[in-house]
mmCIF file of C-alpha atoms in Angstrom:
data_model
loop_
_atom_site.group_PDB
_atom_site.id
_atom_site.type_symbol
_atom_site.label_atom_id
_atom_site.label_comp_id
_atom_site.label_asym_id
_atom_site.label_seq_id
_atom_site.Cartn_x
_atom_site.Cartn_y
_atom_site.Cartn_z
ATOM 1 C CA MET F 1 -9.840 7.962 -8.416
ATOM 2 C CA ARG F 2 -8.061 4.728 -7.548
ATOM 3 C CA ALA F 3 -9.229 1.190 -8.215
ATOM 4 C CA GLN F 4 -7.937 -2.009 -6.669
ATOM 5 C CA VAL F 5 -8.783 -5.477 -7.958
ATOM 6 C CA LEU F 6 -8.202 -8.497 -5.729
ATOM 7 C CA PRO F 7 -8.666 -11.996 -7.244
ATOM 8 C CA THR F 8 -9.863 -14.972 -5.245
ATOM 9 C CA VAL F 9 -10.039 -18.424 -6.840
ATOM 10 C CA CYS F 10 -12.764 -20.600 -5.362
ATOM 11 C CA SER F 11 -12.167 -24.286 -5.913
ATOM 12 C CA HIS F 12 -13.974 -27.243 -4.455
ATOM 13 C CA ARG F 13 -13.364 -30.961 -4.548
ATOM 14 C CA ARG F 14 -16.994 -31.545 -5.513
ATOM 15 C CA ARG F 15 -18.187 -31.366 -9.109
ATOM 16 C CA VAL F 16 -18.858 -27.648 -8.982
ATOM 17 C CA PRO F 17 -17.758 -25.403 -11.850
ATOM 18 C CA PRO F 18 -14.762 -23.277 -10.872
ATOM 19 C CA ARG F 19 -15.428 -19.658 -9.981
ATOM 20 C CA ILE F 20 -13.220 -16.634 -9.727
ATOM 21 C CA ARG F 21 -14.321 -13.896 -7.375
ATOM 22 C CA TYR F 22 -12.881 -10.403 -7.702
ATOM 23 C CA THR F 23 -13.259 -7.675 -5.141
ATOM 24 C CA ILE F 24 -13.044 -4.235 -6.715
ATOM 25 C CA LYS F 25 -12.379 -1.327 -4.377
ATOM 26 C CA ILE F 26 -12.659 2.213 -5.698
ATOM 27 C CA LYS F 27 -11.832 5.360 -3.774
ATOM 28 C CA GLY F 28 -12.750 8.812 -4.991
ATOM 29 C CA ILE F 29 -12.681 12.400 -3.820
ATOM 30 C CA LEU F 30 -15.747 14.595 -4.017
ATOM 31 C CA GLU F 31 -14.393 17.945 -5.149
ATOM 32 C CA GLU F 32 -17.355 19.898 -6.387
ATOM 33 C CA ASN F 33 -21.093 19.764 -5.938
ATOM 34 C CA SER F 34 -22.951 21.390 -8.841
ATOM 35 C CA THR F 35 -26.243 21.509 -6.943
ATOM 36 C CA GLN F 36 -27.154 23.445 -3.838
ATOM 37 C CA GLU F 37 -27.847 20.193 -1.998
ATOM 38 C CA VAL F 38 -25.791 19.616 1.139
ATOM 39 C CA VAL F 39 -23.635 16.509 0.933
ATOM 40 C CA THR F 40 -24.610 14.254 3.812
ATOM 41 C CA HIS F 41 -23.778 10.690 4.761
ATOM 42 C CA LYS F 42 -27.173 9.577 3.413
ATOM 43 C CA LEU F 43 -26.495 11.241 0.043
ATOM 44 C CA LEU F 44 -23.037 9.643 -0.156
ATOM 45 C CA LYS F 45 -24.596 6.212 0.483
ATOM 46 C CA LYS F 46 -27.043 6.819 -2.405
ATOM 47 C CA ILE F 47 -24.199 7.862 -4.702
ATOM 48 C CA SER F 48 -22.183 4.811 -3.643
ATOM 49 C CA ALA F 49 -25.117 2.446 -4.284
ATOM 50 C CA ALA F 50 -25.736 3.960 -7.729
ATOM 51 C CA GLY F 51 -22.039 3.673 -8.606
ATOM 52 C CA GLU F 52 -21.913 0.079 -7.381
ATOM 53 C CA ALA F 53 -24.897 -0.909 -9.509
ATOM 54 C CA ASP F 54 -23.457 0.837 -12.583
ATOM 55 C CA LEU F 55 -20.022 -0.747 -12.143
ATOM 56 C CA SER F 56 -21.543 -4.190 -11.577
ATOM 57 C CA ASN F 57 -23.580 -3.938 -14.787
ATOM 58 C CA LYS F 58 -20.572 -2.779 -16.802
ATOM 59 C CA VAL F 59 -18.301 -5.544 -15.479
ATOM 60 C CA LYS F 60 -20.944 -8.216 -16.175
ATOM 61 C CA ALA F 61 -21.408 -6.868 -19.719
ATOM 62 C CA MET F 62 -17.634 -6.926 -20.296
ATOM 63 C CA LEU F 63 -17.324 -10.512 -19.037
ATOM 64 C CA THR F 64 -20.275 -11.582 -21.198
ATOM 65 C CA ARG F 65 -18.602 -10.062 -24.290
ATOM 66 C CA ILE F 66 -15.321 -11.792 -23.446
ATOM 67 C CA GLN F 67 -17.089 -15.128 -22.927
ATOM 68 C CA ALA F 68 -18.997 -14.788 -26.220
ATOM 69 C CA SER F 69 -15.765 -14.046 -28.114
ATOM 70 C CA GLY F 70 -14.063 -17.170 -26.741
ATOM 71 C CA MET F 71 -10.973 -15.213 -25.699
ATOM 72 C CA ASP F 72 -9.087 -15.616 -22.438
ATOM 73 C CA PRO F 73 -7.379 -12.236 -21.905
ATOM 74 C CA PHE F 74 -6.930 -12.743 -18.161
ATOM 75 C CA GLY F 75 -5.416 -16.235 -18.470
ATOM 76 C CA TRP F 76 -8.022 -17.888 -16.253
ATOM 77 C CA GLY F 77 -8.402 -20.880 -18.589
ATOM 78 C CA LEU F 78 -4.638 -21.337 -18.766
ATOM 79 C CA HIS F 79 -4.385 -21.178 -14.972
ATOM 80 C CA TYR F 80 -7.234 -23.689 -14.554
ATOM 81 C CA GLY F 81 -5.768 -26.037 -17.179
ATOM 82 C CA ALA F 82 -2.372 -25.976 -15.494
ATOM 83 C CA ARG F 83 -3.892 -27.082 -12.200
ATOM 84 C CA HIS F 84 -6.397 -29.632 -13.574
ATOM 85 C CA PHE F 85 -4.577 -31.155 -16.564
ATOM 86 C CA ASN F 86 -5.349 -34.772 -15.650
ATOM 87 C CA ASN F 87 -9.033 -34.446 -14.757
ATOM 88 C CA ALA F 88 -11.927 -36.025 -16.584
ATOM 89 C CA THR F 89 -13.874 -32.739 -16.454
#
């Protein structure tokens, strides 16, 4: 399984809080099916939707824990501060 994370910084001139949007792409190979069910396109879409929901929940939980701890392990605050050091925000 391979994962790719692509950051996108969204900044606006208006008084909108800065956002960082990440696109996470995961590719996997289905090697074995433990049931007798035939793997169809519809079944793969269901598996993909379930995986997307699970990953989304886990990423949100991780970001919430990081925010609650006050840490900045990704350096987003440092990056923002370097670009907006003379703002009254």
